[in-house]
PDB file of C-alpha atoms in Angstrom:
ATOM      1  CA  MET A 996      84.760  63.321  91.103  1.00 48.00           C
ATOM      2  CA  PRO A 997      85.985  64.919  94.374  1.00 52.00           C
ATOM      3  CA  PRO A 998      87.845  68.224  94.100  1.00 56.00           C
ATOM      4  CA  GLN A 999      91.623  68.212  93.778  1.00 55.00           C
ATOM      5  CA  GLY A1000      93.224  68.217  97.218  1.00 57.00           C
ATOM      6  CA  HIS A1001      90.416  66.149  98.772  1.00 61.00           C
ATOM      7  CA  PRO A1002      91.762  62.880 100.310  1.00 65.00           C
ATOM      8  CA  ALA A1003      89.511  60.824  98.052  1.00 72.00           C
ATOM      9  CA  TYR A1004      91.039  62.496  95.004  1.00 65.00           C
ATOM     10  CA  ALA A1005      94.475  61.142  95.850  1.00 73.00           C
ATOM     11  CA  VAL A1006      93.078  57.649  96.359  1.00 80.00           C
ATOM     12  CA  LEU A1007      91.228  57.698  93.027  1.00 81.00           C
ATOM     13  CA  ALA A1008      94.280  59.065  91.215  1.00 78.00           C
ATOM     14  CA  VAL A1009      96.515  56.337  92.625  1.00 82.00           C
ATOM     15  CA  LEU A1010      93.990  53.608  91.766  1.00 87.00           C
ATOM     16  CA  ALA A1011      93.682  54.904  88.196  1.00 87.00           C
ATOM     17  CA  ALA A1012      97.478  55.058  87.921  1.00 85.00           C
ATOM     18  CA  LEU A1013      97.803  51.459  89.139  1.00 88.00           C
ATOM     19  CA  ILE A1014      95.336  50.304  86.480  1.00 91.00           C
ATOM     20  CA  LEU A1015      97.275  52.140  83.787  1.00 88.00           C
ATOM     21  CA  LEU A1016     100.565  50.680  85.016  1.00 89.00           C
ATOM     22  CA  ARG A1017      99.100  47.174  84.975  1.00 90.00           C
ATOM     23  CA  LEU A1018      98.036  47.676  81.369  1.00 91.00           C
ATOM     24  CA  HIS A1019     101.078  49.510  80.015  1.00 91.00           C
ATOM     25  CA  LEU A1020     104.182  49.060  82.185  1.00 93.00           C
ATOM     26  CA  TRP A1021     105.271  45.981  80.229  1.00 93.00           C
ATOM     27  CA  ARG A1022     105.070  48.012  77.019  1.00 93.00           C
ATOM     28  CA  ALA A1023     107.202  50.784  78.514  1.00 95.00           C
ATOM     29  CA  VAL A1024     109.851  48.222  79.494  1.00 94.00           C
ATOM     30  CA  LEU A1025     109.770  46.770  75.979  1.00 92.00           C
ATOM     31  CA  PHE A1026     110.328  50.251  74.561  1.00 94.00           C
ATOM     32  CA  LEU A1027     113.263  50.951  76.870  1.00 95.00           C
ATOM     33  CA  ARG A1028     114.835  47.475  77.015  1.00 94.00           C
ATOM     34  CA  PRO A1029     113.616  45.112  74.272  1.00 93.00           C
ATOM     35  CA  GLN A1030     116.488  42.761  75.087  1.00 94.00           C
ATOM     36  CA  SER A1031     114.996  42.145  78.555  1.00 94.00           C
ATOM     37  CA  VAL A1032     112.456  39.691  77.085  1.00 96.00           C
ATOM     38  CA  ARG A1033     113.334  36.206  78.304  1.00 97.00           C
ATOM     39  CA  ILE A1034     113.331  33.550  75.562  1.00 97.00           C
ATOM     40  CA  GLU A1035     113.499  29.864  76.417  1.00 96.00           C
ATOM     41  CA  THR A1036     112.560  26.477  75.015  1.00 97.00           C
ATOM     42  CA  ASP A1037     109.241  25.173  76.310  1.00 96.00           C
ATOM     43  CA  THR A1038     108.561  21.796  74.663  1.00 95.00           C
ATOM     44  CA  PRO A1039     111.412  20.451  72.487  1.00 94.00           C
ATOM     45  CA  ASP A1040     109.149  17.899  70.837  1.00 92.00           C
ATOM     46  CA  GLY A1041     107.523  17.983  67.410  1.00 91.00           C
ATOM     47  CA  SER A1042     104.518  16.075  68.749  1.00 91.00           C
ATOM     48  CA  VAL A1043     103.529  19.055  70.909  1.00 93.00           C
ATOM     49  CA  THR A1044      99.754  19.582  71.201  1.00 93.00           C
ATOM     50  CA  VAL A1045      98.453  23.088  70.492  1.00 96.00           C
ATOM     51  CA  PRO A1046      95.389  24.592  72.230  1.00 96.00           C
ATOM     52  CA  GLY A1047      92.093  24.229  70.387  1.00 95.00           C
ATOM     53  CA  ARG A1048      91.922  27.855  69.232  1.00 95.00           C
ATOM     54  CA  LEU A1049      95.282  27.440  67.464  1.00 97.00           C
ATOM     55  CA  GLU A1050      94.491  24.145  65.753  1.00 97.00           C
ATOM     56  CA  ALA A1051      93.206  25.617  62.471  1.00 97.00           C
ATOM     57  CA  PRO A1052      96.366  27.571  61.507  1.00 98.00           C
ATOM     58  CA  TRP A1053      98.587  24.798  62.908  1.00 98.00           C
ATOM     59  CA  ASP A1054      96.867  22.174  60.770  1.00 97.00           C
ATOM     60  CA  ALA A1055      97.046  24.512  57.751  1.00 98.00           C
ATOM     61  CA  LEU A1056     100.819  24.786  58.205  1.00 98.00           C
ATOM     62  CA  LYS A1057     101.212  21.019  58.401  1.00 97.00           C
ATOM     63  CA  ALA A1058      99.079  20.637  55.269  1.00 98.00           C
ATOM     64  CA  LEU A1059     101.561  22.900  53.448  1.00 98.00           C
ATOM     65  CA  GLY A1060     104.472  20.662  54.424  1.00 97.00           C
ATOM     66  CA  PHE A1061     105.710  22.343  57.604  1.00 98.00           C
ATOM     67  CA  THR A1062     107.388  20.112  60.179  1.00 97.00           C
ATOM     68  CA  PRO A1063     106.405  20.750  63.829  1.00 98.00           C
ATOM     69  CA  LEU A1064     109.429  21.520  66.019  1.00 98.00           C
ATOM     70  CA  GLY A1065     107.949  22.137  69.475  1.00 97.00           C
ATOM     71  CA  SER A1066     107.322  25.371  71.357  1.00 98.00           C
ATOM     72  CA  HIS A1067     109.153  28.221  73.044  1.00 98.00           C
ATOM     73  CA  LEU A1068     108.276  30.938  75.568  1.00 98.00           C
ATOM     74  CA  GLU A1069     108.710  34.696  75.218  1.00 97.00           C
ATOM     75  CA  HIS A1070     108.334  36.431  78.576  1.00 97.00           C
ATOM     76  CA  ALA A1071     108.344  40.238  78.713  1.00 95.00           C
ATOM     77  CA  ARG A1072     108.708  41.751  82.183  1.00 93.00           C
ATOM     78  CA  PHE A1073     105.431  42.616  83.949  1.00 92.00           C
ATOM     79  CA  SER A1074     103.466  40.543  81.432  1.00 92.00           C
ATOM     80  CA  ALA A1075     102.336  36.929  81.176  1.00 93.00           C
ATOM     81  CA  PRO A1076     104.604  34.660  79.106  1.00 95.00           C
ATOM     82  CA  VAL A1077     103.503  33.865  75.565  1.00 97.00           C
ATOM     83  CA  THR A1078     103.827  30.325  74.212  1.00 98.00           C
ATOM     84  CA  LEU A1079     104.709  30.093  70.520  1.00 98.00           C
ATOM     85  CA  TYR A1080     104.245  26.782  68.710  1.00 98.00           C
ATOM     86  CA  ASP A1081     106.963  26.453  66.091  1.00 98.00           C
ATOM     87  CA  ALA A1082     107.273  24.666  62.781  1.00 98.00           C
ATOM     88  CA  ALA A1083     109.737  24.868  59.900  1.00 98.00           C
ATOM     89  CA  HIS A1084     109.818  24.336  56.150  1.00 97.00           C
ATOM     90  CA  PRO A1085     113.495  23.921  55.136  1.00 95.00           C
ATOM     91  CA  ALA A1086     112.677  23.852  51.411  1.00 94.00           C
ATOM     92  CA  LYS A1087     110.914  27.208  51.690  1.00 93.00           C
ATOM     93  CA  GLN A1088     113.599  28.459  54.124  1.00 94.00           C
ATOM     94  CA  LEU A1089     111.338  29.698  56.879  1.00 95.00           C
ATOM     95  CA  PHE A1090     110.027  29.197  60.375  1.00 98.00           C
ATOM     96  CA  ALA A1091     106.351  29.540  61.280  1.00 98.00           C
ATOM     97  CA  SER A1092     105.049  30.240  64.773  1.00 98.00           C
ATOM     98  CA  VAL A1093     101.447  30.110  65.975  1.00 98.00           C
ATOM     99  CA  PHE A1094     100.369  31.805  69.197  1.00 98.00           C
ATOM    100  CA  ALA A1095      97.434  33.509  70.922  1.00 97.00           C
ATOM    101  CA  GLY A1096      97.460  37.307  70.848  1.00 92.00           C
ATOM    102  CA  LYS A1097      96.447  39.553  73.747  1.00 86.00           C
ATOM    103  CA  ASP A1098      92.905  39.462  72.330  1.00 88.00           C
ATOM    104  CA  GLY A1099      92.907  35.653  72.409  1.00 90.00           C
ATOM    105  CA  ARG A1100      92.882  35.294  68.620  1.00 93.00           C
ATOM    106  CA  ALA A1101      95.187  32.896  66.814  1.00 96.00           C
ATOM    107  CA  ARG A1102      98.161  34.621  65.218  1.00 97.00           C
ATOM    108  CA  VAL A1103     100.762  33.377  62.757  1.00 98.00           C
ATOM    109  CA  VAL A1104     104.187  34.884  62.146  1.00 98.00           C
ATOM    110  CA  LEU A1105     106.665  33.677  59.533  1.00 98.00           C
ATOM    111  CA  LEU A1106     110.371  34.285  60.074  1.00 97.00           C
ATOM    112  CA  THR A1107     113.409  33.790  57.854  1.00 96.00           C
ATOM    113  CA  PRO A1108     116.842  34.585  59.306  1.00 94.00           C
ATOM    114  CA  THR A1109     119.232  35.694  56.568  1.00 91.00           C
ATOM    115  CA  GLU A1110     122.965  36.287  56.385  1.00 87.00           C
ATOM    116  CA  GLN A1111     122.369  39.985  57.036  1.00 85.00           C
ATOM    117  CA  GLY A1112     119.111  40.168  58.993  1.00 89.00           C
ATOM    118  CA  PHE A1113     115.509  38.942  59.068  1.00 94.00           C
ATOM    119  CA  VAL A1114     112.335  38.783  57.009  1.00 95.00           C
ATOM    120  CA  LEU A1115     109.050  38.622  58.966  1.00 96.00           C
ATOM    121  CA  THR A1116     105.469  38.346  57.716  1.00 97.00           C
ATOM    122  CA  ALA A1117     102.417  38.124  60.011  1.00 97.00           C
ATOM    123  CA  ASN A1118      98.673  37.670  59.605  1.00 97.00           C
ATOM    124  CA  TYR A1119      97.941  40.565  61.983  1.00 95.00           C
ATOM    125  CA  ARG A1120      98.640  44.287  62.054  1.00 90.00           C
ATOM    126  CA  ARG A1121     102.210  45.204  62.935  1.00 87.00           C
ATOM    127  CA  PRO A1122     104.522  48.114  62.076  1.00 81.00           C
ATOM    128  CA  ALA A1123     105.991  47.875  58.574  1.00 86.00           C
ATOM    129  CA  ARG A1124     109.743  48.401  58.436  1.00 89.00           C
ATOM    130  CA  GLU A1125     112.156  48.010  55.539  1.00 88.00           C
ATOM    131  CA  VAL A1126     115.951  48.174  55.497  1.00 87.00           C
ATOM    132  CA  PRO A1127     116.848  47.140  51.917  1.00 84.00           C
ATOM    133  CA  GLY A1128     118.712  43.848  51.814  1.00 78.00           C
ATOM    134  CA  ARG A1129     118.825  43.570  55.604  1.00 86.00           C
ATOM    135  CA  TYR A1130     115.440  43.694  57.273  1.00 92.00           C
ATOM    136  CA  SER A1131     111.806  43.475  56.233  1.00 91.00           C
ATOM    137  CA  SER A1132     108.751  43.277  58.479  1.00 93.00           C
ATOM    138  CA  GLY A1133     105.057  43.630  57.770  1.00 92.00           C
ATOM    139  CA  GLY A1134     101.613  42.203  58.283  1.00 94.00           C
ATOM    140  CA  ILE A1135      98.732  41.081  56.067  1.00 95.00           C
ATOM    141  CA  GLU A1136      95.828  41.336  58.474  1.00 94.00           C
ATOM    142  CA  GLY A1137      93.475  38.360  58.336  1.00 92.00           C
ATOM    143  CA  ALA A1138      95.440  36.531  55.611  1.00 95.00           C
ATOM    144  CA  SER A1139      95.084  32.776  55.285  1.00 96.00           C
ATOM    145  CA  VAL A1140      98.137  30.672  56.076  1.00 97.00           C
ATOM    146  CA  GLU A1141      98.649  29.778  52.413  1.00 97.00           C
ATOM    147  CA  ARG A1142      98.453  33.397  51.273  1.00 97.00           C
ATOM    148  CA  LEU A1143     100.851  34.407  54.046  1.00 97.00           C
ATOM    149  CA  VAL A1144     103.413  31.779  53.040  1.00 97.00           C
ATOM    150  CA  ASN A1145     103.243  32.815  49.382  1.00 95.00           C
ATOM    151  CA  ALA A1146     103.667  36.493  50.251  1.00 94.00           C
ATOM    152  CA  HIS A1147     106.609  35.706  52.509  1.00 94.00           C
ATOM    153  CA  ALA A1148     108.299  33.650  49.790  1.00 91.00           C
ATOM    154  CA  ARG A1149     108.132  36.614  47.402  1.00 89.00           C
ATOM    155  CA  ARG A1150     109.655  38.922  49.994  1.00 88.00           C
ATOM    156  CA  ILE A1151     112.560  36.546  50.740  1.00 87.00           C
ATOM    157  CA  SER A1152     113.689  36.678  47.123  1.00 80.00           C
ATOM    158  CA  SER A1153     114.912  40.276  47.479  1.00 75.00           C
ATOM    159  CA  HIS A1154     117.092  39.536  50.506  1.00 79.00           C
ATOM    160  CA  SER A1155     120.406  37.871  51.168  1.00 71.00           C
ATOM    161  CA  GLN A1156     120.894  34.123  51.579  1.00 83.00           C
ATOM    162  CA  ALA A1157     118.565  32.474  54.118  1.00 89.00           C
ATOM    163  CA  LYS A1158     120.388  31.080  57.120  1.00 88.00           C
ATOM    164  CA  GLY A1159     119.521  27.727  58.705  1.00 90.00           C
ATOM    165  CA  PRO A1160     119.515  25.267  60.372  1.00 96.00           C
ATOM    166  CA  TRP A1161     115.756  24.873  60.677  1.00 97.00           C
ATOM    167  CA  THR A1162     115.604  23.506  64.223  1.00 97.00           C
ATOM    168  CA  LEU A1163     113.852  24.614  67.417  1.00 97.00           C
ATOM    169  CA  GLU A1164     117.213  25.685  68.856  1.00 97.00           C
ATOM    170  CA  ALA A1165     117.822  27.902  65.822  1.00 97.00           C
ATOM    171  CA  ARG A1166     114.319  29.374  66.136  1.00 98.00           C
ATOM    172  CA  VAL A1167     114.928  30.251  69.798  1.00 97.00           C
ATOM    173  CA  ASP A1168     118.309  31.755  68.928  1.00 96.00           C
ATOM    174  CA  ALA A1169     116.686  33.853  66.164  1.00 96.00           C
ATOM    175  CA  ALA A1170     114.114  35.178  68.652  1.00 97.00           C
ATOM    176  CA  ARG A1171     116.859  36.201  71.060  1.00 96.00           C
ATOM    177  CA  ARG A1172     118.773  37.983  68.299  1.00 95.00           C
ATOM    178  CA  TRP A1173     115.629  39.740  67.103  1.00 95.00           C
ATOM    179  CA  TYR A1174     114.767  41.125  70.531  1.00 95.00           C
ATOM    180  CA  GLY A1175     118.402  41.953  71.236  1.00 93.00           C
ATOM    181  CA  ASP A1176     119.108  43.853  68.022  1.00 92.00           C
ATOM    182  CA  ALA A1177     117.117  43.681  64.786  1.00 90.00           C
ATOM    183  CA  GLY A1178     113.655  44.127  66.305  1.00 91.00           C
ATOM    184  CA  LYS A1179     114.462  47.065  68.610  1.00 92.00           C
ATOM    185  CA  ALA A1180     113.324  49.814  66.236  1.00 90.00           C
ATOM    186  CA  GLU A1181     110.071  47.994  65.465  1.00 91.00           C
ATOM    187  CA  LEU A1182     109.318  47.332  69.139  1.00 91.00           C
ATOM    188  CA  ARG A1183     109.938  50.961  70.036  1.00 92.00           C
ATOM    189  CA  GLN A1184     107.625  52.092  67.259  1.00 89.00           C
ATOM    190  CA  GLN A1185     104.963  49.666  68.432  1.00 89.00           C
ATOM    191  CA  HIS A1186     105.168  50.423  72.162  1.00 91.00           C
ATOM    192  CA  ALA A1187     105.848  54.169  72.293  1.00 92.00           C
ATOM    193  CA  VAL A1188     102.226  54.767  73.324  1.00 93.00           C
ATOM    194  CA  GLY A1189     102.678  52.358  76.231  1.00 93.00           C
ATOM    195  CA  LEU A1190     105.644  54.403  77.429  1.00 92.00           C
ATOM    196  CA  LEU A1191     103.553  57.599  77.303  1.00 93.00           C
ATOM    197  CA  TRP A1192     100.717  56.003  79.299  1.00 93.00           C
ATOM    198  CA  THR A1193     103.215  54.739  81.877  1.00 92.00           C
ATOM    199  CA  LEU A1194     104.784  58.171  82.280  1.00 91.00           C
ATOM    200  CA  GLY A1195     101.306  59.665  82.586  1.00 92.00           C
ATOM    201  CA  ALA A1196     100.420  57.164  85.327  1.00 88.00           C
ATOM    202  CA  LEU A1197     103.571  57.965  87.264  1.00 89.00           C
ATOM    203  CA  GLY A1198     102.754  61.664  86.874  1.00 88.00           C
ATOM    204  CA  MET A1199      99.306  61.047  88.355  1.00 84.00           C
ATOM    205  CA  VAL A1200     100.839  59.379  91.404  1.00 81.00           C
ATOM    206  CA  ALA A1201     103.344  62.201  91.845  1.00 83.00           C
ATOM    207  CA  ALA A1202     100.623  64.846  91.542  1.00 80.00           C
ATOM    208  CA  ALA A1203      98.438  63.029  94.075  1.00 73.00           C
ATOM    209  CA  LEU A1204     101.283  62.736  96.579  1.00 71.00           C
ATOM    210  CA  LEU A1205     102.384  66.339  96.128  1.00 74.00           C
ATOM    211  CA  GLY A1206      98.795  67.473  96.511  1.00 66.00           C
ATOM    212  CA  ARG A1207      98.709  65.744  99.902  1.00 57.00           C
ATOM    213  CA  GLY A1208     102.029  67.247 100.977  1.00 54.00           C
TER     214      GLY A1208
END
């Protein structure tokens, strides 16, 4: 590593900062402006075909009586859009979405909009948050689809009346409302580290430029 003040030091610092910004800037934006995530319908067709790595949980949902609805996109700034494949089970009063995580693994999240908020249950690690009667979010890492659905059903029972309809349009609307309001605290808890890395990267650039001044 060249000494501080050497021209190569500034170049290395800026390159390292750019790498950090590429990895974490989208998380910093999510922390500061969760409502900036763009939500839109992708395929409004229940016959949508899911990628091979998502077939197992998708087929498990259909085996439990879920009706495929189609897919929607969630696009955070400075990050690639994520495609979520959506299904619903009106009798159980919930939506299910299957998507590929940043690590490429299949993920499942169950969502029930209620008169006063949301209930979410996922098969991956996510911040747990409880606001009695209004909001409940948590994850059961590695849970099977059937176990996840059963756990979610138990959690719904302690909340206010579930709120349909159980259509793709309603699922997209629920996602927009979650990012715009109910999910803000959870997103900020989840992405605070990304904000710190982003600030650190900007500090590295500033230090490199000042050192050359």
